[in-house]
């Protein structure tokens, strides 16, 4: 976990302010849930592998007997846990507060989550997630609103040119079924397919064959052959322009109409919105890419899945999907839901440096013997005029002092001696 | 712990934005520390009673033997804890990052803390603290900067008329010593004095006598007599204008010059700054009140202590003090430090409701059969023009739908049918 020093903290807050403002403009409303949730909720099997990475809070007031008894039941040591994502808490929030929310609820959550990840470069045990979700709308409009708001936010951060890879869990299911993989085989096959970007089609087929051999599943051999033939078919996918023809061409024959038309609907609505945003009527070219082999790890997805890409990096900047089954787990009544999460920690590193141009920031460099009352009056006068003001007692190395102030975002300075009045004060630009 | 629904969350974020902006204007820089700190640091005896209220995180990977062994050593079950305040983490942060910080470091921390409080009205187990601290300046200027920034922030929130009660731990120590209380008696006596607002001078004296009797400390009898005589002296304290004469008058004779001049210095600097802020030169009337019986609970205070008051409420809205000893506990080298914490959860309830006047917020009420692409294009067009836009499918009770949108901060609406184009769209004010 990390400390954030002033320059980095200011940068993070600036990026968060843009994200928050854009999401709000698109009709989403921010909510907040407590950092800790009940242990049983966090470990209900919804969070997938993340459940294993959860930090749990020690029960208070355990006596020696209770601790000894917990040797055979470690879960009895805890009743609360730190959230590992914002989706499980949102489902719980919606179930708790539904009566106070609009029938279609569009939420923003901007908040830290915790996972006991192994320390490695670029991974932190506390990190911020920025999620938008739409609960109560099962139509393709919901996915399109998420895609449009996400891409608009990326644009507002100066990261133009982002695109969204899109697929549907039902596409994967139907494809694997059509190749001949049994329902019980598919989760394992999906884990392999998820590596397509890394190991390529040949690697996928080799891994599937090796696995079938190891598990003694000779019956899968025909399914793997069918899959291989499909992967090797001699077509180039034309993802742009995105439409029914392109989607059908990327899939085995006779893909189900319902799924294809949902994917087409998302594209049409997103395209119309992007065209209206850009102020032109060319609706054809939208940054949406159909990828029939996009998997996404989380087990709770039931339909559409997305991943956010940007040409400047070869990793995903966010993702999400439809999880129509989850709210029902908490509410006892099915409610459709779909979400998109921006990878804040990755995005904040890509956003160009910028200083607060809004207000001048002045360092008052004062001699040691300047009376306190006069010094604070000079500071207050500048603050009143709209400046940000820092006091610094003069040191021998004035240059170093001013350089450090400049690196902290200060743009001007003035020197103050014992006799300086507000009228004498000469504010000069820094650097 | 609480969920925050959209209206309340928006209000909290608005108040936090004002606080953050004002503190920054006064030359403070925001930092952030992880939510969890090492158990040993949180339980080093610095946090006072709050240590007992800490939530601790269960160690990961404990086996049955380790759990069984912990029956005699419950602390071995945990290695991390949720912070219970922002001061202990700040001291740790400063010790870790000192080389990257200015020699006088003015920090802002705006973040949640956790305490296992007993559930009672107005108390929450997760709550936000807003702290400013100055590390590396032992002069009265530091206290004055904190007081001025705090009162300016209160003004900016529309809570004009705030005032700061001020005392010095050394004043209390010296007074009790001059009455004749032994050093070992003083902590207990301070706990009683802290109740002055509630039980009055007679109550204080009665409690001290009862306690001396119970503990068999007959020697304290003379000290209590001296204290009682002081409390009953026939003067009315004139707290305004705040100056050396007023401070000396409120204390027994011959109060130490060093402490009095520090208190006077704070007042003079704060007065000059407030006068410059207000734009006039009348420096006499500052909202500072010397209260020789102000105690403040935390044991780590070593000098000045403050409490923030406002005429609209009879409880404190914040407080702080000087804790010159604490940084040394982490750094191994003494560094002066003083902080002021605004009670965000109390203040947010006092701030007047206000809607975002910045941008119009429009609800698009659409029929069920409006094509998705057209609907999203209408929304995107309004977003592009600077509006916040929410889609709502028309329901039988249109009035209820619009009322709920208004209560969510929306200010206008337009109805959309299957044929509506951007040119037809008629945006009307809500309500």
mmCIF file of C-alpha atoms in Angstrom, chain A residues 47-408:
data_model
loop_
_atom_site.group_PDB
_atom_site.id
_atom_site.type_symbol
_atom_site.label_atom_id
_atom_site.label_comp_id
_atom_site.label_asym_id
_atom_site.label_seq_id
_atom_site.Cartn_x
_atom_site.Cartn_y
_atom_site.Cartn_z
ATOM 1 C CA UNK A 47 -16.698 -12.435 -5.861
ATOM 2 C CA UNK A 48 -14.841 -15.318 -7.528
ATOM 3 C CA UNK A 49 -11.109 -15.468 -6.914
ATOM 4 C CA UNK A 50 -11.194 -12.039 -5.272
ATOM 5 C CA UNK A 51 -12.909 -13.572 -2.240
ATOM 6 C CA UNK A 52 -9.705 -15.446 -1.472
ATOM 7 C CA UNK A 53 -7.785 -12.157 -1.518
ATOM 8 C CA UNK A 54 -10.069 -10.398 0.965
ATOM 9 C CA UNK A 55 -8.797 -8.826 4.171
ATOM 10 C CA UNK A 56 -11.017 -9.800 7.065
ATOM 11 C CA UNK A 57 -11.547 -7.864 10.266
ATOM 12 C CA UNK A 58 -10.908 -9.598 13.573
ATOM 13 C CA UNK A 59 -14.025 -9.923 15.748
ATOM 14 C CA UNK A 60 -13.817 -7.745 18.814
ATOM 15 C CA UNK A 61 -13.946 -9.143 22.333
ATOM 16 C CA UNK A 62 -12.990 -12.741 21.551
ATOM 17 C CA UNK A 63 -11.942 -14.614 24.707
ATOM 18 C CA UNK A 64 -9.358 -17.387 24.940
ATOM 19 C CA UNK A 65 -11.997 -20.130 24.581
ATOM 20 C CA UNK A 66 -13.479 -18.563 21.465
ATOM 21 C CA UNK A 67 -10.016 -18.289 19.907
ATOM 22 C CA UNK A 68 -9.156 -21.884 20.759
ATOM 23 C CA UNK A 69 -12.456 -23.067 19.262
ATOM 24 C CA UNK A 70 -11.664 -21.119 16.082
ATOM 25 C CA UNK A 71 -8.730 -23.411 15.342
ATOM 26 C CA UNK A 72 -11.271 -25.717 13.651
ATOM 27 C CA UNK A 73 -13.351 -22.865 12.216
ATOM 28 C CA UNK A 74 -11.147 -19.871 11.318
ATOM 29 C CA UNK A 75 -14.106 -17.959 9.825
ATOM 30 C CA UNK A 76 -15.490 -17.598 13.360
ATOM 31 C CA UNK A 77 -12.644 -15.148 14.076
ATOM 32 C CA UNK A 78 -14.181 -12.570 11.760
ATOM 33 C CA UNK A 79 -17.527 -10.967 11.059
ATOM 34 C CA UNK A 80 -16.548 -8.125 8.711
ATOM 35 C CA UNK A 81 -14.227 -7.749 5.744
ATOM 36 C CA UNK A 82 -12.757 -5.001 3.592
ATOM 37 C CA UNK A 83 -14.500 -4.912 0.203
ATOM 38 C CA UNK A 84 -12.493 -6.397 -2.675
ATOM 39 C CA UNK A 85 -14.620 -4.789 -5.392
ATOM 40 C CA UNK A 86 -17.480 -2.295 -5.717
ATOM 41 C CA UNK A 87 -19.964 -4.619 -7.416
ATOM 42 C CA UNK A 88 -20.847 -6.854 -4.472
ATOM 43 C CA UNK A 89 -21.371 -3.780 -2.203
ATOM 44 C CA UNK A 90 -23.512 -2.165 -4.931
ATOM 45 C CA UNK A 91 -25.780 -5.192 -5.129
ATOM 46 C CA UNK A 92 -26.132 -5.108 -1.326
ATOM 47 C CA UNK A 93 -26.730 -1.310 -1.420
ATOM 48 C CA UNK A 94 -29.436 -1.672 -4.046
ATOM 49 C CA UNK A 95 -31.202 -4.391 -2.080
ATOM 50 C CA UNK A 96 -31.079 -2.213 1.078
ATOM 51 C CA UNK A 97 -32.087 1.108 -0.451
ATOM 52 C CA UNK A 98 -34.197 0.217 -3.459
ATOM 53 C CA UNK A 99 -37.247 2.117 -2.219
ATOM 54 C CA UNK A 100 -35.317 5.395 -2.312
ATOM 55 C CA UNK A 101 -33.875 4.944 -5.806
ATOM 56 C CA UNK A 102 -35.258 5.650 -9.296
ATOM 57 C CA UNK A 103 -36.651 2.636 -11.176
ATOM 58 C CA UNK A 104 -33.633 2.669 -13.462
ATOM 59 C CA UNK A 105 -30.742 3.503 -11.158
ATOM 60 C CA UNK A 106 -27.472 4.747 -12.641
ATOM 61 C CA UNK A 107 -24.789 4.733 -9.975
ATOM 62 C CA UNK A 108 -21.273 6.110 -9.724
ATOM 63 C CA UNK A 109 -18.881 4.621 -7.180
ATOM 64 C CA UNK A 110 -15.403 6.078 -6.790
ATOM 65 C CA UNK A 111 -13.660 4.388 -3.907
ATOM 66 C CA UNK A 112 -10.770 2.224 -2.748
ATOM 67 C CA UNK A 113 -10.893 -1.558 -2.575
ATOM 68 C CA UNK A 114 -8.426 -3.989 -0.984
ATOM 69 C CA UNK A 115 -6.927 -7.241 -2.143
ATOM 70 C CA UNK A 116 -4.075 -9.164 -0.603
ATOM 71 C CA UNK A 117 -2.256 -9.342 -3.951
ATOM 72 C CA UNK A 118 1.296 -10.573 -4.062
ATOM 73 C CA UNK A 119 3.483 -7.492 -4.225
ATOM 74 C CA UNK A 120 4.473 -6.930 -7.863
ATOM 75 C CA UNK A 121 5.092 -3.969 -10.118
ATOM 76 C CA UNK A 122 1.995 -1.905 -10.764
ATOM 77 C CA UNK A 123 -0.183 -3.874 -8.336
ATOM 78 C CA UNK A 124 -1.236 -2.458 -5.015
ATOM 79 C CA UNK A 125 -3.162 -3.886 -2.120
ATOM 80 C CA UNK A 126 -5.251 -0.729 -1.835
ATOM 81 C CA UNK A 127 -6.400 0.804 -5.103
ATOM 82 C CA UNK A 128 -9.199 3.032 -6.362
ATOM 83 C CA UNK A 129 -11.948 1.769 -8.632
ATOM 84 C CA UNK A 130 -14.321 4.009 -10.622
ATOM 85 C CA UNK A 131 -17.488 2.131 -11.485
ATOM 86 C CA UNK A 132 -20.663 3.109 -13.250
ATOM 87 C CA UNK A 133 -23.582 0.716 -13.213
ATOM 88 C CA UNK A 134 -27.132 0.700 -14.519
ATOM 89 C CA UNK A 135 -29.605 -1.343 -12.513
ATOM 90 C CA UNK A 136 -33.113 -2.004 -13.770
ATOM 91 C CA UNK A 137 -32.625 -1.806 -17.540
ATOM 92 C CA UNK A 138 -32.112 -5.028 -19.496
ATOM 93 C CA UNK A 139 -32.057 -3.347 -22.902
ATOM 94 C CA UNK A 140 -29.044 -2.625 -25.110
ATOM 95 C CA UNK A 141 -29.564 1.061 -24.264
ATOM 96 C CA UNK A 142 -27.954 0.448 -20.870
ATOM 97 C CA UNK A 143 -24.757 -0.960 -22.380
ATOM 98 C CA UNK A 144 -24.687 1.916 -24.892
ATOM 99 C CA UNK A 145 -25.025 4.539 -22.131
ATOM 100 C CA UNK A 146 -22.097 2.977 -20.268
ATOM 101 C CA UNK A 147 -19.906 2.830 -23.375
ATOM 102 C CA UNK A 148 -20.699 6.419 -24.360
ATOM 103 C CA UNK A 149 -20.110 7.813 -20.856
ATOM 104 C CA UNK A 150 -16.839 5.881 -20.526
ATOM 105 C CA UNK A 151 -15.434 7.016 -23.885
ATOM 106 C CA UNK A 152 -16.538 10.629 -23.252
ATOM 107 C CA UNK A 153 -14.719 10.520 -19.895
ATOM 108 C CA UNK A 154 -11.579 9.174 -21.539
ATOM 109 C CA UNK A 155 -11.780 12.015 -24.095
ATOM 110 C CA UNK A 156 -12.217 14.587 -21.312
ATOM 111 C CA UNK A 157 -9.025 13.266 -19.692
ATOM 112 C CA UNK A 158 -7.146 13.939 -22.921
ATOM 113 C CA UNK A 159 -7.032 10.234 -23.798
ATOM 114 C CA UNK A 160 -8.828 10.404 -27.135
ATOM 115 C CA UNK A 161 -8.852 7.354 -29.364
ATOM 116 C CA UNK A 162 -10.040 4.803 -26.797
ATOM 117 C CA UNK A 163 -12.093 1.849 -27.947
ATOM 118 C CA UNK A 164 -14.230 -0.848 -26.381
ATOM 119 C CA UNK A 165 -13.891 -4.570 -27.136
ATOM 120 C CA UNK A 166 -17.241 -6.214 -26.717
ATOM 121 C CA UNK A 167 -18.596 -9.739 -26.522
ATOM 122 C CA UNK A 168 -21.425 -11.617 -24.839
ATOM 123 C CA UNK A 169 -21.015 -14.521 -22.448
ATOM 124 C CA UNK A 170 -23.896 -16.176 -24.255
ATOM 125 C CA UNK A 171 -21.886 -16.005 -27.503
ATOM 126 C CA UNK A 172 -19.072 -17.962 -25.859
ATOM 127 C CA UNK A 173 -21.499 -20.470 -24.414
ATOM 128 C CA UNK A 174 -23.304 -20.964 -27.694
ATOM 129 C CA UNK A 175 -20.053 -21.263 -29.694
ATOM 130 C CA UNK A 176 -18.555 -23.859 -27.361
ATOM 131 C CA UNK A 177 -21.827 -25.756 -27.395
ATOM 132 C CA UNK A 178 -21.934 -25.642 -31.186
ATOM 133 C CA UNK A 179 -18.396 -27.039 -31.368
ATOM 134 C CA UNK A 180 -19.462 -29.857 -29.094
ATOM 135 C CA UNK A 181 -17.958 -29.004 -25.692
ATOM 136 C CA UNK A 182 -20.138 -30.245 -22.838
ATOM 137 C CA UNK A 183 -21.466 -27.731 -20.311
ATOM 138 C CA UNK A 184 -19.143 -29.052 -17.609
ATOM 139 C CA UNK A 185 -16.066 -28.578 -19.848
ATOM 140 C CA UNK A 186 -16.739 -24.981 -20.809
ATOM 141 C CA UNK A 187 -15.390 -23.160 -17.720
ATOM 142 C CA UNK A 188 -12.019 -24.876 -18.199
ATOM 143 C CA UNK A 189 -12.039 -24.156 -21.948
ATOM 144 C CA UNK A 190 -12.833 -20.477 -21.259
ATOM 145 C CA UNK A 191 -9.784 -20.204 -19.000
ATOM 146 C CA UNK A 192 -7.686 -21.353 -21.961
ATOM 147 C CA UNK A 193 -9.437 -19.086 -24.493
ATOM 148 C CA UNK A 194 -8.762 -16.123 -22.159
ATOM 149 C CA UNK A 195 -5.063 -16.569 -23.066
ATOM 150 C CA UNK A 196 -5.643 -16.027 -26.808
ATOM 151 C CA UNK A 197 -3.870 -12.644 -26.820
ATOM 152 C CA UNK A 198 -0.824 -14.196 -25.174
ATOM 153 C CA UNK A 199 -0.419 -17.619 -26.780
ATOM 154 C CA UNK A 200 -2.279 -17.281 -30.103
ATOM 155 C CA UNK A 201 -4.658 -19.776 -31.816
ATOM 156 C CA UNK A 202 -2.007 -22.539 -32.082
ATOM 157 C CA UNK A 203 -1.224 -22.205 -28.376
ATOM 158 C CA UNK A 204 -4.920 -22.425 -27.510
ATOM 159 C CA UNK A 205 -5.465 -25.582 -29.522
ATOM 160 C CA UNK A 206 -2.301 -27.189 -28.138
ATOM 161 C CA UNK A 207 -3.308 -26.395 -24.570
ATOM 162 C CA UNK A 208 -6.832 -27.774 -25.101
ATOM 163 C CA UNK A 209 -5.462 -31.015 -26.563
ATOM 164 C CA UNK A 210 -2.924 -31.401 -23.788
ATOM 165 C CA UNK A 211 -5.622 -30.827 -21.209
ATOM 166 C CA UNK A 212 -8.067 -33.296 -22.788
ATOM 167 C CA UNK A 213 -5.313 -35.918 -22.840
ATOM 168 C CA UNK A 214 -4.383 -35.271 -19.225
ATOM 169 C CA UNK A 215 -7.988 -35.442 -18.037
ATOM 170 C CA UNK A 216 -8.723 -38.460 -20.244
ATOM 171 C CA UNK A 217 -11.532 -36.644 -22.042
ATOM 172 C CA UNK A 218 -11.225 -38.267 -25.431
ATOM 173 C CA UNK A 219 -14.758 -37.149 -26.244
ATOM 174 C CA UNK A 220 -13.538 -33.555 -26.462
ATOM 175 C CA UNK A 221 -11.297 -34.367 -29.380
ATOM 176 C CA UNK A 222 -13.987 -33.686 -31.993
ATOM 177 C CA UNK A 223 -14.946 -30.426 -30.276
ATOM 178 C CA UNK A 224 -11.324 -29.277 -30.333
ATOM 179 C CA UNK A 225 -11.087 -30.172 -34.019
ATOM 180 C CA UNK A 226 -14.200 -28.102 -34.753
ATOM 181 C CA UNK A 227 -12.843 -25.201 -32.748
ATOM 182 C CA UNK A 228 -9.485 -25.408 -34.560
ATOM 183 C CA UNK A 229 -11.176 -25.414 -37.951
ATOM 184 C CA UNK A 230 -13.131 -22.304 -36.947
ATOM 185 C CA UNK A 231 -9.991 -20.530 -35.699
ATOM 186 C CA UNK A 232 -8.209 -21.311 -38.990
ATOM 187 C CA UNK A 233 -11.001 -20.210 -41.300
ATOM 188 C CA UNK A 234 -9.622 -18.024 -44.034
ATOM 189 C CA UNK A 235 -11.336 -14.742 -43.289
ATOM 190 C CA UNK A 236 -10.092 -11.442 -42.021
ATOM 191 C CA UNK A 237 -12.452 -9.994 -39.452
ATOM 192 C CA UNK A 238 -13.743 -6.611 -40.444
ATOM 193 C CA UNK A 239 -14.734 -5.066 -37.173
ATOM 194 C CA UNK A 240 -15.373 -1.629 -38.689
ATOM 195 C CA UNK A 241 -18.004 -0.573 -39.419
ATOM 196 C CA UNK A 242 -19.603 -2.520 -36.580
ATOM 197 C CA UNK A 243 -22.924 -4.060 -37.565
ATOM 198 C CA UNK A 244 -24.923 -7.234 -37.945
ATOM 199 C CA UNK A 245 -22.980 -8.401 -41.001
ATOM 200 C CA UNK A 246 -19.626 -8.026 -39.245
ATOM 201 C CA UNK A 247 -20.804 -9.771 -36.098
ATOM 202 C CA UNK A 248 -22.301 -12.722 -37.970
ATOM 203 C CA UNK A 249 -19.172 -13.039 -40.083
ATOM 204 C CA UNK A 250 -17.027 -13.344 -36.958
ATOM 205 C CA UNK A 251 -19.147 -16.205 -35.594
ATOM 206 C CA UNK A 252 -19.986 -19.753 -36.666
ATOM 207 C CA UNK A 253 -23.095 -19.954 -38.874
ATOM 208 C CA UNK A 254 -26.579 -19.483 -37.406
ATOM 209 C CA UNK A 255 -25.688 -17.474 -34.320
ATOM 210 C CA UNK A 256 -28.850 -16.872 -32.239
ATOM 211 C CA UNK A 257 -30.790 -13.776 -33.358
ATOM 212 C CA UNK A 258 -31.476 -12.576 -29.810
ATOM 213 C CA UNK A 259 -27.806 -12.296 -28.882
ATOM 214 C CA UNK A 260 -26.729 -10.803 -32.194
ATOM 215 C CA UNK A 261 -29.469 -8.188 -32.156
ATOM 216 C CA UNK A 262 -28.529 -7.149 -28.593
ATOM 217 C CA UNK A 263 -24.928 -6.612 -29.754
ATOM 218 C CA UNK A 264 -26.131 -4.753 -32.848
ATOM 219 C CA UNK A 265 -28.410 -2.570 -30.717
ATOM 220 C CA UNK A 266 -25.550 -1.513 -28.448
ATOM 221 C CA UNK A 267 -23.490 -0.498 -31.449
ATOM 222 C CA UNK A 268 -26.285 1.431 -33.148
ATOM 223 C CA UNK A 269 -27.168 3.404 -30.008
ATOM 224 C CA UNK A 270 -23.539 4.108 -29.118
ATOM 225 C CA UNK A 271 -22.835 5.204 -32.685
ATOM 226 C CA UNK A 272 -25.775 7.615 -32.727
ATOM 227 C CA UNK A 273 -24.686 9.094 -29.394
ATOM 228 C CA UNK A 274 -21.044 9.440 -30.456
ATOM 229 C CA UNK A 275 -22.151 11.140 -33.657
ATOM 230 C CA UNK A 276 -24.323 13.603 -31.708
ATOM 231 C CA UNK A 277 -21.444 14.211 -29.275
ATOM 232 C CA UNK A 278 -19.023 14.898 -32.086
ATOM 233 C CA UNK A 279 -21.636 17.104 -33.687
ATOM 234 C CA UNK A 280 -21.746 15.298 -37.014
ATOM 235 C CA UNK A 281 -24.049 12.787 -38.575
ATOM 236 C CA UNK A 282 -21.542 10.118 -39.635
ATOM 237 C CA UNK A 283 -22.713 7.356 -37.370
ATOM 238 C CA UNK A 284 -20.733 4.567 -38.948
ATOM 239 C CA UNK A 285 -17.354 4.801 -37.328
ATOM 240 C CA UNK A 286 -17.654 3.997 -33.657
ATOM 241 C CA UNK A 287 -14.857 2.793 -31.421
ATOM 242 C CA UNK A 288 -16.514 -0.561 -30.725
ATOM 243 C CA UNK A 289 -14.823 -3.833 -31.635
ATOM 244 C CA UNK A 290 -16.644 -7.159 -31.524
ATOM 245 C CA UNK A 291 -14.309 -9.837 -30.176
ATOM 246 C CA UNK A 292 -15.982 -13.268 -29.993
ATOM 247 C CA UNK A 293 -13.095 -14.587 -27.866
ATOM 248 C CA UNK A 294 -13.163 -11.915 -25.180
ATOM 249 C CA UNK A 295 -13.767 -13.817 -21.903
ATOM 250 C CA UNK A 296 -13.310 -11.560 -18.794
ATOM 251 C CA UNK A 297 -12.562 -13.429 -15.610
ATOM 252 C CA UNK A 298 -15.489 -12.777 -13.299
ATOM 253 C CA UNK A 299 -17.918 -15.657 -13.030
ATOM 254 C CA UNK A 300 -20.915 -13.443 -12.378
ATOM 255 C CA UNK A 301 -21.270 -12.079 -15.896
ATOM 256 C CA UNK A 302 -24.365 -13.321 -17.706
ATOM 257 C CA UNK A 303 -24.423 -11.341 -20.969
ATOM 258 C CA UNK A 304 -22.460 -8.509 -22.526
ATOM 259 C CA UNK A 305 -18.821 -8.141 -21.494
ATOM 260 C CA UNK A 306 -16.554 -5.191 -22.310
ATOM 261 C CA UNK A 307 -12.935 -4.220 -22.135
ATOM 262 C CA UNK A 308 -11.571 -0.701 -22.584
ATOM 263 C CA UNK A 309 -8.502 -0.304 -24.805
ATOM 264 C CA UNK A 310 -6.320 2.639 -25.765
ATOM 265 C CA UNK A 311 -3.689 2.777 -28.527
ATOM 266 C CA UNK A 312 -1.003 4.067 -26.126
ATOM 267 C CA UNK A 313 -0.929 0.881 -24.026
ATOM 268 C CA UNK A 314 -1.191 -2.855 -24.668
ATOM 269 C CA UNK A 315 -3.181 -3.594 -21.516
ATOM 270 C CA UNK A 316 -6.831 -3.037 -20.722
ATOM 271 C CA UNK A 317 -7.852 0.269 -19.073
ATOM 272 C CA UNK A 318 -11.070 -1.085 -17.651
ATOM 273 C CA UNK A 319 -13.917 -3.402 -18.292
ATOM 274 C CA UNK A 320 -17.252 -4.656 -17.177
ATOM 275 C CA UNK A 321 -20.322 -6.525 -18.167
ATOM 276 C CA UNK A 322 -23.867 -7.578 -17.499
ATOM 277 C CA UNK A 323 -24.574 -9.460 -14.275
ATOM 278 C CA UNK A 324 -28.324 -9.967 -14.321
ATOM 279 C CA UNK A 325 -28.203 -12.699 -11.699
ATOM 280 C CA UNK A 326 -26.445 -10.925 -8.879
ATOM 281 C CA UNK A 327 -28.992 -8.449 -7.531
ATOM 282 C CA UNK A 328 -31.408 -11.342 -7.107
ATOM 283 C CA UNK A 329 -28.970 -13.010 -4.709
ATOM 284 C CA UNK A 330 -29.409 -10.094 -2.318
ATOM 285 C CA UNK A 331 -32.937 -8.942 -3.122
ATOM 286 C CA UNK A 332 -34.688 -12.250 -3.807
ATOM 287 C CA UNK A 333 -36.047 -10.775 -7.033
ATOM 288 C CA UNK A 334 -34.275 -10.637 -10.378
ATOM 289 C CA UNK A 335 -33.230 -7.169 -11.542
ATOM 290 C CA UNK A 336 -31.054 -6.657 -14.634
ATOM 291 C CA UNK A 337 -27.736 -4.912 -14.053
ATOM 292 C CA UNK A 338 -24.701 -3.930 -16.077
ATOM 293 C CA UNK A 339 -21.529 -2.070 -15.126
ATOM 294 C CA UNK A 340 -18.339 -0.576 -16.487
ATOM 295 C CA UNK A 341 -15.274 0.015 -14.353
ATOM 296 C CA UNK A 342 -12.461 2.365 -15.316
ATOM 297 C CA UNK A 343 -9.014 1.249 -14.160
ATOM 298 C CA UNK A 344 -8.211 4.441 -12.304
ATOM 299 C CA UNK A 345 -4.695 3.457 -11.195
ATOM 300 C CA UNK A 346 -3.714 2.732 -14.787
ATOM 301 C CA UNK A 347 -5.400 5.795 -16.250
ATOM 302 C CA UNK A 348 -3.958 8.264 -13.748
ATOM 303 C CA UNK A 349 -0.465 7.394 -14.986
ATOM 304 C CA UNK A 350 -1.417 8.140 -18.596
ATOM 305 C CA UNK A 351 -3.021 11.534 -18.028
ATOM 306 C CA UNK A 352 -0.680 14.357 -18.969
ATOM 307 C CA UNK A 353 0.767 16.488 -16.173
ATOM 308 C CA UNK A 354 -0.956 19.800 -15.776
ATOM 309 C CA UNK A 355 -0.714 22.439 -13.104
ATOM 310 C CA UNK A 356 -3.717 24.231 -11.668
ATOM 311 C CA UNK A 357 -3.943 27.126 -14.063
ATOM 312 C CA UNK A 358 -7.019 28.393 -12.237
ATOM 313 C CA UNK A 359 -5.421 30.512 -9.512
ATOM 314 C CA UNK A 360 -1.910 31.897 -9.046
ATOM 315 C CA UNK A 361 0.041 30.113 -6.304
ATOM 316 C CA UNK A 362 2.467 32.374 -4.446
ATOM 317 C CA UNK A 363 5.323 31.514 -2.087
ATOM 318 C CA UNK A 364 6.065 34.241 0.458
ATOM 319 C CA UNK A 365 9.772 33.906 1.304
ATOM 320 C CA UNK A 366 10.234 35.711 4.595
ATOM 321 C CA UNK A 367 13.178 36.593 6.812
ATOM 322 C CA UNK A 368 13.271 34.991 10.236
ATOM 323 C CA UNK A 369 12.623 38.312 12.007
ATOM 324 C CA UNK A 370 9.415 39.305 10.218
ATOM 325 C CA UNK A 371 6.737 39.807 12.888
ATOM 326 C CA UNK A 372 4.107 37.069 12.772
ATOM 327 C CA UNK A 373 1.123 39.412 12.642
ATOM 328 C CA UNK A 374 2.429 41.328 9.628
ATOM 329 C CA UNK A 375 3.374 38.129 7.806
ATOM 330 C CA UNK A 376 -0.020 36.535 8.306
ATOM 331 C CA UNK A 377 -1.728 39.745 7.184
ATOM 332 C CA UNK A 378 0.270 39.697 3.918
ATOM 333 C CA UNK A 379 -0.675 36.063 3.387
ATOM 334 C CA UNK A 380 -4.354 36.713 4.140
ATOM 335 C CA UNK A 381 -4.439 39.641 1.725
ATOM 336 C CA UNK A 382 -3.205 37.451 -1.146
ATOM 337 C CA UNK A 383 -5.588 34.641 -0.223
ATOM 338 C CA UNK A 384 -8.420 37.156 -0.292
ATOM 339 C CA UNK A 385 -7.405 38.115 -3.837
ATOM 340 C CA UNK A 386 -7.752 34.473 -4.914
ATOM 341 C CA UNK A 387 -4.200 33.181 -4.627
ATOM 342 C CA UNK A 388 -2.966 30.022 -3.011
ATOM 343 C CA UNK A 389 -0.219 31.075 -0.586
ATOM 344 C CA UNK A 390 2.571 29.211 1.180
ATOM 345 C CA UNK A 391 4.947 30.751 3.744
ATOM 346 C CA UNK A 392 8.616 29.748 3.571
ATOM 347 C CA UNK A 393 11.321 31.030 5.865
ATOM 348 C CA UNK A 394 14.296 32.148 3.778
ATOM 349 C CA UNK A 395 17.191 29.676 3.678
ATOM 350 C CA UNK A 396 20.725 30.168 2.406
ATOM 351 C CA UNK A 397 19.924 28.300 -0.772
ATOM 352 C CA UNK A 398 17.022 30.398 -2.086
ATOM 353 C CA UNK A 399 17.252 28.780 -5.511
ATOM 354 C CA UNK A 400 16.644 25.290 -4.082
ATOM 355 C CA UNK A 401 13.742 26.608 -2.040
ATOM 356 C CA UNK A 402 12.085 28.149 -5.106
ATOM 357 C CA UNK A 403 12.701 25.066 -7.242
ATOM 358 C CA UNK A 404 11.001 22.851 -4.710
ATOM 359 C CA UNK A 405 8.042 25.282 -4.535
ATOM 360 C CA UNK A 406 7.782 25.213 -8.334
ATOM 361 C CA UNK A 407 7.769 21.412 -8.299
ATOM 362 C CA UNK A 408 4.923 21.603 -5.752
#
